GROMACS .gro file of C-alpha atoms in nm:
model
  489
    1UNK     CA    1  28.449   9.154   3.165
    2UNK     CA    2  28.201   8.875   3.240
    3UNK     CA    3  27.832   8.926   3.180
    4UNK     CA    4  27.611   8.731   3.419
    5UNK     CA    5  27.232   8.698   3.408
    6UNK     CA    6  26.974   8.510   3.611
    7UNK     CA    7  26.826   8.219   3.415
    8UNK     CA    8  26.473   8.127   3.522
    9UNK     CA    9  26.509   7.775   3.384
   10UNK     CA   10  26.813   7.687   3.597
   11UNK     CA   11  26.718   7.924   3.883
   12UNK     CA   12  27.071   8.063   3.905
   13UNK     CA   13  27.286   8.348   3.786
   14UNK     CA   14  27.506   8.216   3.505
   15UNK     CA   15  27.783   8.352   3.288
   16UNK     CA   16  27.643   8.479   2.961
   17UNK     CA   17  27.841   8.346   2.666
   18UNK     CA   18  27.677   8.428   2.331
   19UNK     CA   19  27.601   8.128   2.116
   20UNK     CA   20  27.765   8.310   1.826
   21UNK     CA   21  28.075   8.518   1.912
   22UNK     CA   22  28.019   8.890   1.877
   23UNK     CA   23  27.642   8.858   1.846
   24UNK     CA   24  27.341   8.822   2.074
   25UNK     CA   25  26.986   8.716   1.993
   26UNK     CA   26  26.698   8.832   2.211
   27UNK     CA   27  26.326   8.759   2.190
   28UNK     CA   28  26.083   8.914   2.433
   29UNK     CA   29  25.706   8.890   2.435
   30UNK     CA   30  25.528   9.196   2.306
   31UNK     CA   31  25.167   9.293   2.345
   32UNK     CA   32  24.840   9.119   2.278
   33UNK     CA   33  24.687   9.427   2.119
   34UNK     CA   34  24.341   9.409   2.273
   35UNK     CA   35  24.352   9.745   2.452
   36UNK     CA   36  24.569  10.038   2.559
   37UNK     CA   37  24.918   9.974   2.702
   38UNK     CA   38  24.931   9.922   3.077
   39UNK     CA   39  25.222   9.990   3.307
   40UNK     CA   40  25.335   9.626   3.308
   41UNK     CA   41  25.377   9.627   2.930
   42UNK     CA   42  25.588   9.941   2.944
   43UNK     CA   43  25.805   9.830   3.235
   44UNK     CA   44  25.888   9.507   3.051
   45UNK     CA   45  25.979   9.694   2.733
   46UNK     CA   46  26.207   9.931   2.925
   47UNK     CA   47  26.378   9.643   3.109
   48UNK     CA   48  26.464   9.462   2.786
   49UNK     CA   49  26.560   9.791   2.622
   50UNK     CA   50  26.814   9.840   2.901
   51UNK     CA   51  26.939   9.485   2.844
   52UNK     CA   52  26.976   9.548   2.471
   53UNK     CA   53  27.161   9.874   2.522
   54UNK     CA   54  27.402   9.712   2.765
   55UNK     CA   55  27.472   9.416   2.536
   56UNK     CA   56  27.544   9.666   2.258
   57UNK     CA   57  27.771   9.868   2.487
   58UNK     CA   58  27.965   9.549   2.555
   59UNK     CA   59  28.033   9.524   2.183
   60UNK     CA   60  27.772   9.270   2.075
   61UNK     CA   61  27.562   9.304   1.763
   62UNK     CA   62  27.215   9.240   1.900
   63UNK     CA   63  26.918   9.108   1.706
   64UNK     CA   64  26.596   9.179   1.895
   65UNK     CA   65  26.257   9.030   1.811
   66UNK     CA   66  25.941   9.152   1.984
   67UNK     CA   67  25.617   8.997   1.862
   68UNK     CA   68  25.270   9.143   1.820
   69UNK     CA   69  24.986   8.906   1.909
   70UNK     CA   70  24.717   9.038   1.675
   71UNK     CA   71  24.478   8.740   1.685
   72UNK     CA   72  24.346   8.616   2.017
   73UNK     CA   73  24.022   8.526   2.200
   74UNK     CA   74  24.018   8.861   2.381
   75UNK     CA   75  24.068   9.058   2.060
   76UNK     CA   76  23.773   8.881   1.901
   77UNK     CA   77  23.560   8.934   2.212
   78UNK     CA   78  23.630   9.306   2.213
   79UNK     CA   79  23.610   9.373   1.842
   80UNK     CA   80  23.244   9.471   1.856
   81UNK     CA   81  23.288   9.711   2.145
   82UNK     CA   82  23.361  10.081   2.140
   83UNK     CA   83  23.646  10.220   2.345
   84UNK     CA   84  23.691  10.575   2.467
   85UNK     CA   85  24.000  10.784   2.393
   86UNK     CA   86  24.175  10.719   2.725
   87UNK     CA   87  24.463  10.474   2.757
   88UNK     CA   88  24.276  10.259   3.007
   89UNK     CA   89  23.919  10.306   2.882
   90UNK     CA   90  23.655  10.037   2.933
   91UNK     CA   91  23.406   9.933   2.665
   92UNK     CA   92  23.115  10.172   2.653
   93UNK     CA   93  22.890  10.082   2.361
   94UNK     CA   94  22.848   9.852   2.060
   95UNK     CA   95  22.997   9.948   1.730
   96UNK     CA   96  23.104   9.770   1.415
   97UNK     CA   97  23.482   9.738   1.415
   98UNK     CA   98  23.659   9.445   1.258
   99UNK     CA   99  23.890   9.255   1.491
  100UNK     CA  100  24.191   9.332   1.274
  101UNK     CA  101  24.109   9.704   1.278
  102UNK     CA  102  24.088   9.704   1.657
  103UNK     CA  103  24.417   9.515   1.683
  104UNK     CA  104  24.593   9.756   1.450
  105UNK     CA  105  24.452  10.059   1.632
  106UNK     CA  106  24.598   9.941   1.960
  107UNK     CA  107  24.922   9.829   1.799
  108UNK     CA  108  24.978  10.193   1.702
  109UNK     CA  109  24.909  10.299   2.062
  110UNK     CA  110  25.179  10.062   2.182
  111UNK     CA  111  25.424  10.197   1.926
  112UNK     CA  112  25.353  10.550   2.045
  113UNK     CA  113  25.404  10.455   2.410
  114UNK     CA  114  25.735  10.283   2.335
  115UNK     CA  115  25.859  10.577   2.129
  116UNK     CA  116  25.755  10.833   2.391
  117UNK     CA  117  25.955  10.651   2.658
  118UNK     CA  118  26.265  10.594   2.448
  119UNK     CA  119  26.231  10.219   2.385
  120UNK     CA  120  26.433  10.129   2.076
  121UNK     CA  121  26.248   9.962   1.793
  122UNK     CA  122  26.331   9.590   1.772
  123UNK     CA  123  26.519   9.451   1.476
  124UNK     CA  124  26.203   9.265   1.377
  125UNK     CA  125  25.848   9.298   1.507
  126UNK     CA  126  25.645   9.016   1.351
  127UNK     CA  127  25.268   8.985   1.374
  128UNK     CA  128  25.116   8.647   1.453
  129UNK     CA  129  24.877   8.666   1.158
  130UNK     CA  130  25.170   8.688   0.919
  131UNK     CA  131  25.314   8.349   1.020
  132UNK     CA  132  25.034   8.095   0.981
  133UNK     CA  133  25.231   7.861   0.749
  134UNK     CA  134  25.516   7.840   1.002
  135UNK     CA  135  25.263   7.751   1.271
  136UNK     CA  136  25.113   7.475   1.057
  137UNK     CA  137  25.460   7.330   1.002
  138UNK     CA  138  25.536   7.333   1.376
  139UNK     CA  139  25.207   7.159   1.458
  140UNK     CA  140  25.276   6.888   1.200
  141UNK     CA  141  25.623   6.828   1.345
  142UNK     CA  142  25.468   6.780   1.690
  143UNK     CA  143  25.205   6.540   1.556
  144UNK     CA  144  25.471   6.340   1.370
  145UNK     CA  145  25.677   6.312   1.689
  146UNK     CA  146  25.379   6.196   1.894
  147UNK     CA  147  25.345   6.512   2.104
  148UNK     CA  148  25.024   6.654   1.954
  149UNK     CA  149  24.690   6.521   1.832
  150UNK     CA  150  24.370   6.645   1.664
  151UNK     CA  151  24.080   6.689   1.906
  152UNK     CA  152  23.877   6.380   1.982
  153UNK     CA  153  23.546   6.563   1.924
  154UNK     CA  154  23.608   6.662   1.559
  155UNK     CA  155  23.605   7.030   1.657
  156UNK     CA  156  23.911   7.104   1.445
  157UNK     CA  157  24.123   7.179   1.753
  158UNK     CA  158  24.475   7.039   1.783
  159UNK     CA  159  24.629   6.990   2.129
  160UNK     CA  160  24.975   6.944   2.276
  161UNK     CA  161  24.991   6.624   2.478
  162UNK     CA  162  25.159   6.740   2.800
  163UNK     CA  163  25.210   6.387   2.933
  164UNK     CA  164  25.404   6.292   2.620
  165UNK     CA  165  25.679   6.536   2.719
  166UNK     CA  166  25.855   6.430   3.038
  167UNK     CA  167  26.009   6.776   3.094
  168UNK     CA  168  25.673   6.955   3.099
  169UNK     CA  169  25.667   7.184   3.402
  170UNK     CA  170  26.046   7.216   3.430
  171UNK     CA  171  26.059   7.592   3.364
  172UNK     CA  172  25.835   7.669   3.661
  173UNK     CA  173  25.932   7.355   3.856
  174UNK     CA  174  25.579   7.212   3.874
  175UNK     CA  175  25.446   6.858   3.864
  176UNK     CA  176  25.190   6.809   3.591
  177UNK     CA  177  24.953   6.631   3.831
  178UNK     CA  178  24.939   6.945   4.046
  179UNK     CA  179  24.841   7.171   3.757
  180UNK     CA  180  24.491   7.289   3.677
  181UNK     CA  181  24.337   7.219   3.339
  182UNK     CA  182  24.421   7.451   3.049
  183UNK     CA  183  24.131   7.692   3.003
  184UNK     CA  184  24.195   7.766   2.636
  185UNK     CA  185  23.937   7.522   2.492
  186UNK     CA  186  23.653   7.294   2.596
  187UNK     CA  187  23.818   6.992   2.764
  188UNK     CA  188  23.580   6.738   2.608
  189UNK     CA  189  23.807   6.696   2.306
  190UNK     CA  190  24.125   6.651   2.513
  191UNK     CA  191  24.302   6.341   2.634
  192UNK     CA  192  24.399   6.535   2.948
  193UNK     CA  193  24.242   6.860   3.074
  194UNK     CA  194  24.594   7.006   3.099
  195UNK     CA  195  24.663   6.965   2.726
  196UNK     CA  196  24.673   7.306   2.562
  197UNK     CA  197  24.553   7.421   2.221
  198UNK     CA  198  24.794   7.454   1.930
  199UNK     CA  199  24.514   7.518   1.680
  200UNK     CA  200  24.157   7.629   1.749
  201UNK     CA  201  23.889   7.511   1.510
  202UNK     CA  202  23.647   7.766   1.366
  203UNK     CA  203  23.327   7.803   1.567
  204UNK     CA  204  22.988   7.931   1.458
  205UNK     CA  205  22.948   8.300   1.531
  206UNK     CA  206  23.318   8.383   1.492
  207UNK     CA  207  23.422   8.612   1.207
  208UNK     CA  208  23.526   8.417   0.900
  209UNK     CA  209  23.817   8.659   0.856
  210UNK     CA  210  23.960   8.524   1.183
  211UNK     CA  211  24.014   8.174   1.046
  212UNK     CA  212  24.264   8.014   0.809
  213UNK     CA  213  24.254   7.687   0.621
  214UNK     CA  214  24.464   7.409   0.772
  215UNK     CA  215  24.510   7.032   0.740
  216UNK     CA  216  24.288   6.998   1.050
  217UNK     CA  217  24.014   7.233   0.935
  218UNK     CA  218  23.958   7.607   0.933
  219UNK     CA  219  24.065   7.785   1.248
  220UNK     CA  220  24.330   8.002   1.410
  221UNK     CA  221  24.647   7.947   1.612
  222UNK     CA  222  24.672   7.903   1.986
  223UNK     CA  223  24.852   8.180   2.177
  224UNK     CA  224  25.153   7.976   2.285
  225UNK     CA  225  25.217   7.834   1.940
  226UNK     CA  226  25.246   8.180   1.786
  227UNK     CA  227  25.561   8.279   1.974
  228UNK     CA  228  25.741   7.950   1.912
  229UNK     CA  229  25.683   7.978   1.537
  230UNK     CA  230  25.789   8.341   1.516
  231UNK     CA  231  26.103   8.326   1.730
  232UNK     CA  232  26.248   8.027   1.546
  233UNK     CA  233  26.184   8.189   1.208
  234UNK     CA  234  26.385   8.499   1.297
  235UNK     CA  235  26.639   8.369   1.549
  236UNK     CA  236  26.667   8.000   1.465
  237UNK     CA  237  26.614   7.682   1.663
  238UNK     CA  238  26.857   7.795   1.931
  239UNK     CA  239  26.902   8.153   2.048
  240UNK     CA  240  27.047   8.341   2.344
  241UNK     CA  241  26.769   8.500   2.549
  242UNK     CA  242  26.391   8.470   2.577
  243UNK     CA  243  26.231   8.736   2.796
  244UNK     CA  244  25.902   8.868   2.921
  245UNK     CA  245  25.706   8.962   3.230
  246UNK     CA  246  25.702   8.735   3.533
  247UNK     CA  247  25.331   8.669   3.479
  248UNK     CA  248  25.413   8.495   3.150
  249UNK     CA  249  25.621   8.215   3.302
  250UNK     CA  250  25.313   7.994   3.329
  251UNK     CA  251  25.140   7.889   3.123
  252UNK     CA  252  25.276   8.087   2.827
  253UNK     CA  253  25.650   8.036   2.852
  254UNK     CA  254  25.620   7.689   3.002
  255UNK     CA  255  25.411   7.587   2.701
  256UNK     CA  256  25.639   7.763   2.454
  257UNK     CA  257  25.943   7.580   2.586
  258UNK     CA  258  25.767   7.243   2.594
  259UNK     CA  259  25.627   7.253   2.240
  260UNK     CA  260  25.950   7.390   2.090
  261UNK     CA  261  26.178   7.139   2.260
  262UNK     CA  262  25.937   6.855   2.190
  263UNK     CA  263  25.955   6.952   1.822
  264UNK     CA  264  26.334   6.911   1.835
  265UNK     CA  265  26.447   7.273   1.888
  266UNK     CA  266  26.696   7.364   2.162
  267UNK     CA  267  26.516   7.700   2.195
  268UNK     CA  268  26.632   7.963   2.451
  269UNK     CA  269  26.968   7.942   2.626
  270UNK     CA  270  26.851   8.192   2.892
  271UNK     CA  271  26.504   8.275   3.021
  272UNK     CA  272  26.482   8.624   3.174
  273UNK     CA  273  26.171   8.763   3.345
  274UNK     CA  274  26.106   9.113   3.474
  275UNK     CA  275  25.907   9.170   3.794
  276UNK     CA  276  25.558   9.308   3.825
  277UNK     CA  277  25.436   9.656   3.920
  278UNK     CA  278  25.227   9.694   4.237
  279UNK     CA  279  25.035   9.984   4.390
  280UNK     CA  280  25.138  10.053   4.751
  281UNK     CA  281  25.223   9.688   4.801
  282UNK     CA  282  24.904   9.550   4.646
  283UNK     CA  283  24.845   9.391   4.308
  284UNK     CA  284  24.695   9.644   4.069
  285UNK     CA  285  24.328   9.578   4.000
  286UNK     CA  286  24.067   9.782   3.818
  287UNK     CA  287  23.798   9.634   4.041
  288UNK     CA  288  23.943   9.801   4.352
  289UNK     CA  289  24.064  10.110   4.166
  290UNK     CA  290  24.435  10.094   4.249
  291UNK     CA  291  24.577  10.117   3.898
  292UNK     CA  292  24.804  10.369   3.730
  293UNK     CA  293  24.837  10.377   3.352
  294UNK     CA  294  25.129  10.507   3.144
  295UNK     CA  295  24.907  10.791   3.024
  296UNK     CA  296  24.827  10.893   3.381
  297UNK     CA  297  25.197  10.894   3.463
  298UNK     CA  298  25.272  11.110   3.160
  299UNK     CA  299  25.000  11.352   3.266
  300UNK     CA  300  25.196  11.440   3.580
  301UNK     CA  301  25.558  11.381   3.478
  302UNK     CA  302  25.780  11.415   3.174
  303UNK     CA  303  25.866  11.107   2.965
  304UNK     CA  304  26.224  11.128   3.096
  305UNK     CA  305  26.098  11.105   3.456
  306UNK     CA  306  25.857  10.820   3.376
  307UNK     CA  307  26.136  10.631   3.199
  308UNK     CA  308  26.364  10.682   3.501
  309UNK     CA  309  26.095  10.561   3.743
  310UNK     CA  310  25.999  10.250   3.547
  311UNK     CA  311  26.363  10.156   3.490
  312UNK     CA  312  26.514  10.232   3.832
  313UNK     CA  313  26.447   9.902   4.012
  314UNK     CA  314  26.628   9.577   3.949
  315UNK     CA  315  26.447   9.417   3.658
  316UNK     CA  316  26.364   9.102   3.857
  317UNK     CA  317  26.223   9.286   4.157
  318UNK     CA  318  25.872   9.416   4.220
  319UNK     CA  319  25.836   9.786   4.136
  320UNK     CA  320  25.598   9.941   4.387
  321UNK     CA  321  25.414  10.256   4.282
  322UNK     CA  322  25.317  10.515   4.546
  323UNK     CA  323  25.160  10.858   4.498
  324UNK     CA  324  25.501  11.018   4.564
  325UNK     CA  325  25.698  10.788   4.331
  326UNK     CA  326  25.705  11.019   4.031
  327UNK     CA  327  25.793  11.320   4.248
  328UNK     CA  328  26.093  11.131   4.384
  329UNK     CA  329  26.194  11.025   4.034
  330UNK     CA  330  26.156  11.384   3.913
  331UNK     CA  331  26.388  11.507   4.190
  332UNK     CA  332  26.650  11.249   4.089
  333UNK     CA  333  26.626  11.343   3.721
  334UNK     CA  334  26.643  11.713   3.816
  335UNK     CA  335  26.973  11.657   3.996
  336UNK     CA  336  27.116  11.477   3.695
  337UNK     CA  337  26.993  11.727   3.438
  338UNK     CA  338  27.082  12.027   3.651
  339UNK     CA  339  27.443  11.912   3.664
  340UNK     CA  340  27.447  11.835   3.291
  341UNK     CA  341  27.319  12.184   3.209
  342UNK     CA  342  27.563  12.367   3.435
  343UNK     CA  343  27.863  12.155   3.346
  344UNK     CA  344  27.792  12.164   2.972
  345UNK     CA  345  27.785  12.543   2.977
  346UNK     CA  346  28.114  12.560   3.167
  347UNK     CA  347  28.292  12.301   2.953
  348UNK     CA  348  28.186  12.453   2.623
  349UNK     CA  349  28.226  12.818   2.719
  350UNK     CA  350  28.523  12.828   2.958
  351UNK     CA  351  28.722  12.534   2.821
  352UNK     CA  352  28.616  12.530   2.458
  353UNK     CA  353  28.589  12.153   2.478
  354UNK     CA  354  28.383  11.928   2.254
  355UNK     CA  355  28.020  11.868   2.324
  356UNK     CA  356  27.973  11.611   2.598
  357UNK     CA  357  27.742  11.420   2.367
  358UNK     CA  358  28.019  11.367   2.112
  359UNK     CA  359  28.246  11.176   2.352
  360UNK     CA  360  28.248  10.795   2.325
  361UNK     CA  361  28.075  10.626   2.623
  362UNK     CA  362  28.336  10.347   2.634
  363UNK     CA  363  28.610  10.598   2.713
  364UNK     CA  364  28.424  10.748   3.008
  365UNK     CA  365  28.220  10.471   3.167
  366UNK     CA  366  28.299  10.433   3.539
  367UNK     CA  367  28.425  10.086   3.623
  368UNK     CA  368  28.182  10.054   3.915
  369UNK     CA  369  27.886  10.130   3.688
  370UNK     CA  370  28.001   9.871   3.434
  371UNK     CA  371  28.054   9.609   3.706
  372UNK     CA  372  27.699   9.664   3.833
  373UNK     CA  373  27.545   9.629   3.490
  374UNK     CA  374  27.752   9.319   3.413
  375UNK     CA  375  27.616   9.161   3.732
  376UNK     CA  376  27.264   9.065   3.619
  377UNK     CA  377  27.184   9.417   3.503
  378UNK     CA  378  27.198   9.571   3.853
  379UNK     CA  379  27.048   9.909   3.764
  380UNK     CA  380  26.992  10.028   4.126
  381UNK     CA  381  27.362   9.987   4.202
  382UNK     CA  382  27.451  10.149   3.869
  383UNK     CA  383  27.226  10.447   3.949
  384UNK     CA  384  27.413  10.485   4.277
  385UNK     CA  385  27.732  10.532   4.075
  386UNK     CA  386  27.555  10.782   3.849
  387UNK     CA  387  27.434  10.998   4.137
  388UNK     CA  388  27.770  10.983   4.313
  389UNK     CA  389  27.933  11.107   3.992
  390UNK     CA  390  27.680  11.392   3.975
  391UNK     CA  391  27.766  11.490   4.335
  392UNK     CA  392  28.139  11.480   4.258
  393UNK     CA  393  28.083  11.688   3.947
  394UNK     CA  394  27.890  11.954   4.137
  395UNK     CA  395  28.166  11.966   4.397
  396UNK     CA  396  28.420  12.014   4.119
  397UNK     CA  397  28.214  12.298   3.968
  398UNK     CA  398  28.187  12.472   4.305
  399UNK     CA  399  28.563  12.442   4.352
  400UNK     CA  400  28.637  12.573   4.003
  401UNK     CA  401  28.801  12.244   3.901
  402UNK     CA  402  28.675  12.243   3.543
  403UNK     CA  403  28.886  11.947   3.432
  404UNK     CA  404  28.727  11.725   3.698
  405UNK     CA  405  28.383  11.867   3.616
  406UNK     CA  406  28.437  11.787   3.248
  407UNK     CA  407  28.531  11.427   3.323
  408UNK     CA  408  28.228  11.390   3.549
  409UNK     CA  409  28.007  11.533   3.276
  410UNK     CA  410  28.136  11.287   3.017
  411UNK     CA  411  28.086  10.998   3.260
  412UNK     CA  412  27.733  11.109   3.347
  413UNK     CA  413  27.641  11.128   2.981
  414UNK     CA  414  27.790  10.785   2.915
  415UNK     CA  415  27.577  10.636   3.192
  416UNK     CA  416  27.253  10.811   3.099
  417UNK     CA  417  27.307  10.705   2.739
  418UNK     CA  418  27.327  10.331   2.809
  419UNK     CA  419  27.031  10.355   3.050
  420UNK     CA  420  26.826  10.497   2.765
  421UNK     CA  421  26.751  10.826   2.941
  422UNK     CA  422  26.901  11.024   2.656
  423UNK     CA  423  26.663  10.851   2.415
  424UNK     CA  424  26.380  11.049   2.576
  425UNK     CA  425  26.354  11.399   2.441
  426UNK     CA  426  26.434  11.689   2.672
  427UNK     CA  427  26.251  11.973   2.497
  428UNK     CA  428  26.356  12.219   2.764
  429UNK     CA  429  26.727  12.146   2.725
  430UNK     CA  430  26.937  12.412   2.556
  431UNK     CA  431  27.265  12.296   2.406
  432UNK     CA  432  27.537  12.398   2.166
  433UNK     CA  433  27.589  12.761   2.066
  434UNK     CA  434  27.250  12.863   2.202
  435UNK     CA  435  27.344  12.746   2.550
  436UNK     CA  436  27.682  12.916   2.528
  437UNK     CA  437  27.515  13.245   2.430
  438UNK     CA  438  27.262  13.211   2.712
  439UNK     CA  439  27.543  13.139   2.957
  440UNK     CA  440  27.724  13.463   2.863
  441UNK     CA  441  27.409  13.670   2.910
  442UNK     CA  442  27.314  13.509   3.242
  443UNK     CA  443  27.669  13.536   3.379
  444UNK     CA  444  27.665  13.909   3.297
  445UNK     CA  445  27.344  13.945   3.498
  446UNK     CA  446  27.491  13.749   3.787
  447UNK     CA  447  27.801  13.972   3.787
  448UNK     CA  448  27.574  14.280   3.801
  449UNK     CA  449  27.381  14.119   4.085
  450UNK     CA  450  27.702  14.040   4.272
  451UNK     CA  451  27.809  14.405   4.237
  452UNK     CA  452  27.472  14.522   4.368
  453UNK     CA  453  27.496  14.286   4.665
  454UNK     CA  454  27.847  14.409   4.739
  455UNK     CA  455  27.713  14.768   4.741
  456UNK     CA  456  27.422  14.651   4.963
  457UNK     CA  457  27.177  14.758   4.692
  458UNK     CA  458  26.932  14.482   4.779
  459UNK     CA  459  26.654  14.625   4.563
  460UNK     CA  460  26.871  14.601   4.251
  461UNK     CA  461  26.992  14.254   4.350
  462UNK     CA  462  26.636  14.129   4.396
  463UNK     CA  463  26.524  14.287   4.071
  464UNK     CA  464  26.790  14.099   3.875
  465UNK     CA  465  26.701  13.773   4.044
  466UNK     CA  466  26.328  13.829   3.971
  467UNK     CA  467  26.402  13.907   3.606
  468UNK     CA  468  26.601  13.586   3.567
  469UNK     CA  469  26.329  13.386   3.745
  470UNK     CA  470  26.065  13.525   3.510
  471UNK     CA  471  26.279  13.399   3.220
  472UNK     CA  472  26.295  13.049   3.370
  473UNK     CA  473  26.642  13.085   3.523
  474UNK     CA  474  26.689  12.947   3.877
  475UNK     CA  475  26.964  13.121   4.079
  476UNK     CA  476  27.125  12.943   4.374
  477UNK     CA  477  27.357  13.128   4.612
  478UNK     CA  478  27.647  12.932   4.758
  479UNK     CA  479  27.973  12.992   4.945
  480UNK     CA  480  28.156  13.024   4.613
  481UNK     CA  481  27.905  13.258   4.455
  482UNK     CA  482  27.584  13.217   4.257
  483UNK     CA  483  27.510  12.940   4.011
  484UNK     CA  484  27.220  12.906   3.772
  485UNK     CA  485  27.016  12.643   3.594
  486UNK     CA  486  26.709  12.626   3.373
  487UNK     CA  487  26.384  12.572   3.557
  488UNK     CA  488  26.244  12.226   3.482
  489UNK     CA  489  25.885  12.210   3.360
   0.00000   0.00000   0.00000
């Protein structure tokens, strides 16, 4: 078994060897809690949730850190605005709401979205505002090493000197002379317009609660500095994987890497970035109205279907949303869940075997699925193995080969487990003794229907089928007789 992942910094797929045997350390950028979660936030969380689950399946003890940016220019700008109840609502009117109250309100919305879609909670989820002393220490280290300086205009800002670090631009393979100026502060206090803010001095009109005392004057941290301070506190100066959306490579991750390495930290061994979500091939934009929010997806599909859709593409590829996307995902999930329901009933009732959910995934994971996941988390190829196993399991059920159906069932459940699909509740699923009892009752009705059909009593046959349909039971006639499944909502 060799895990291999694409490293953005080296632009190649490399063997993944944990820095500490038996363990893995992962940091991925969480939300700036200025508004409701959008689909890009959720796709990124699902991608790194799949990564975490696979590392754990491969026997590693994984420490995951996902930050919360709860102080930021946009949060302050929006703190006096009123937002409607919708996930993607725009500001509608003025109201008095402290910036920290707004940030916390949206932090809870993110937590709810992650939980609804089965994203595991990270080991640690630090807030930026809780780590100001660590940020001060990092700034001082950079000043002492000659890589940062207080603003030349006495504004209280502190900047990173990009030209002092010869490797600046290496993550995104850019030349500093080709870059535009950093737009995070007025350039008049900078040596170079491209220098970015580590600390932002307090300005008249800003809330006093949004500033902290520092050796350079009252102010607040720059966005890039926050992540560097938090990740090193929880994972150390060198850790395995730093992740986030593709849109964060520059300037955020470029600046993170530069300031951390300039301060003397090795920082991330791998940089992993998930692709963006588009709408029918175009970048999503509110101005042209081609956006889809997580809430809108959940209005038309179950969380299990939304999770499947957002996690089905290779994490590095673009995920293109079309009006039929969730319908297609729902059909795929229906095939999986339909087999699980039918096979579970047969295994538990006819064979008296243990629940499929009690069987260890390691013992039943198909080799082809594992090989796909080991190869840079190739979920599309892994899903191909999953659906092929479902087809083989249905064939085994139709042929009455219950031993083969049982093995397929255990394999399907192993695969759905590590993909995180089983972390999403299936409220319509019936399992255990209840399912066994239902199976006995439905089979008795199907036997009565078969007898009616044999006697050409079509009225009785149709009546039984209609009664089952009214109870949410779908009957399918095949060459080997009738089968049934629960209707999916």
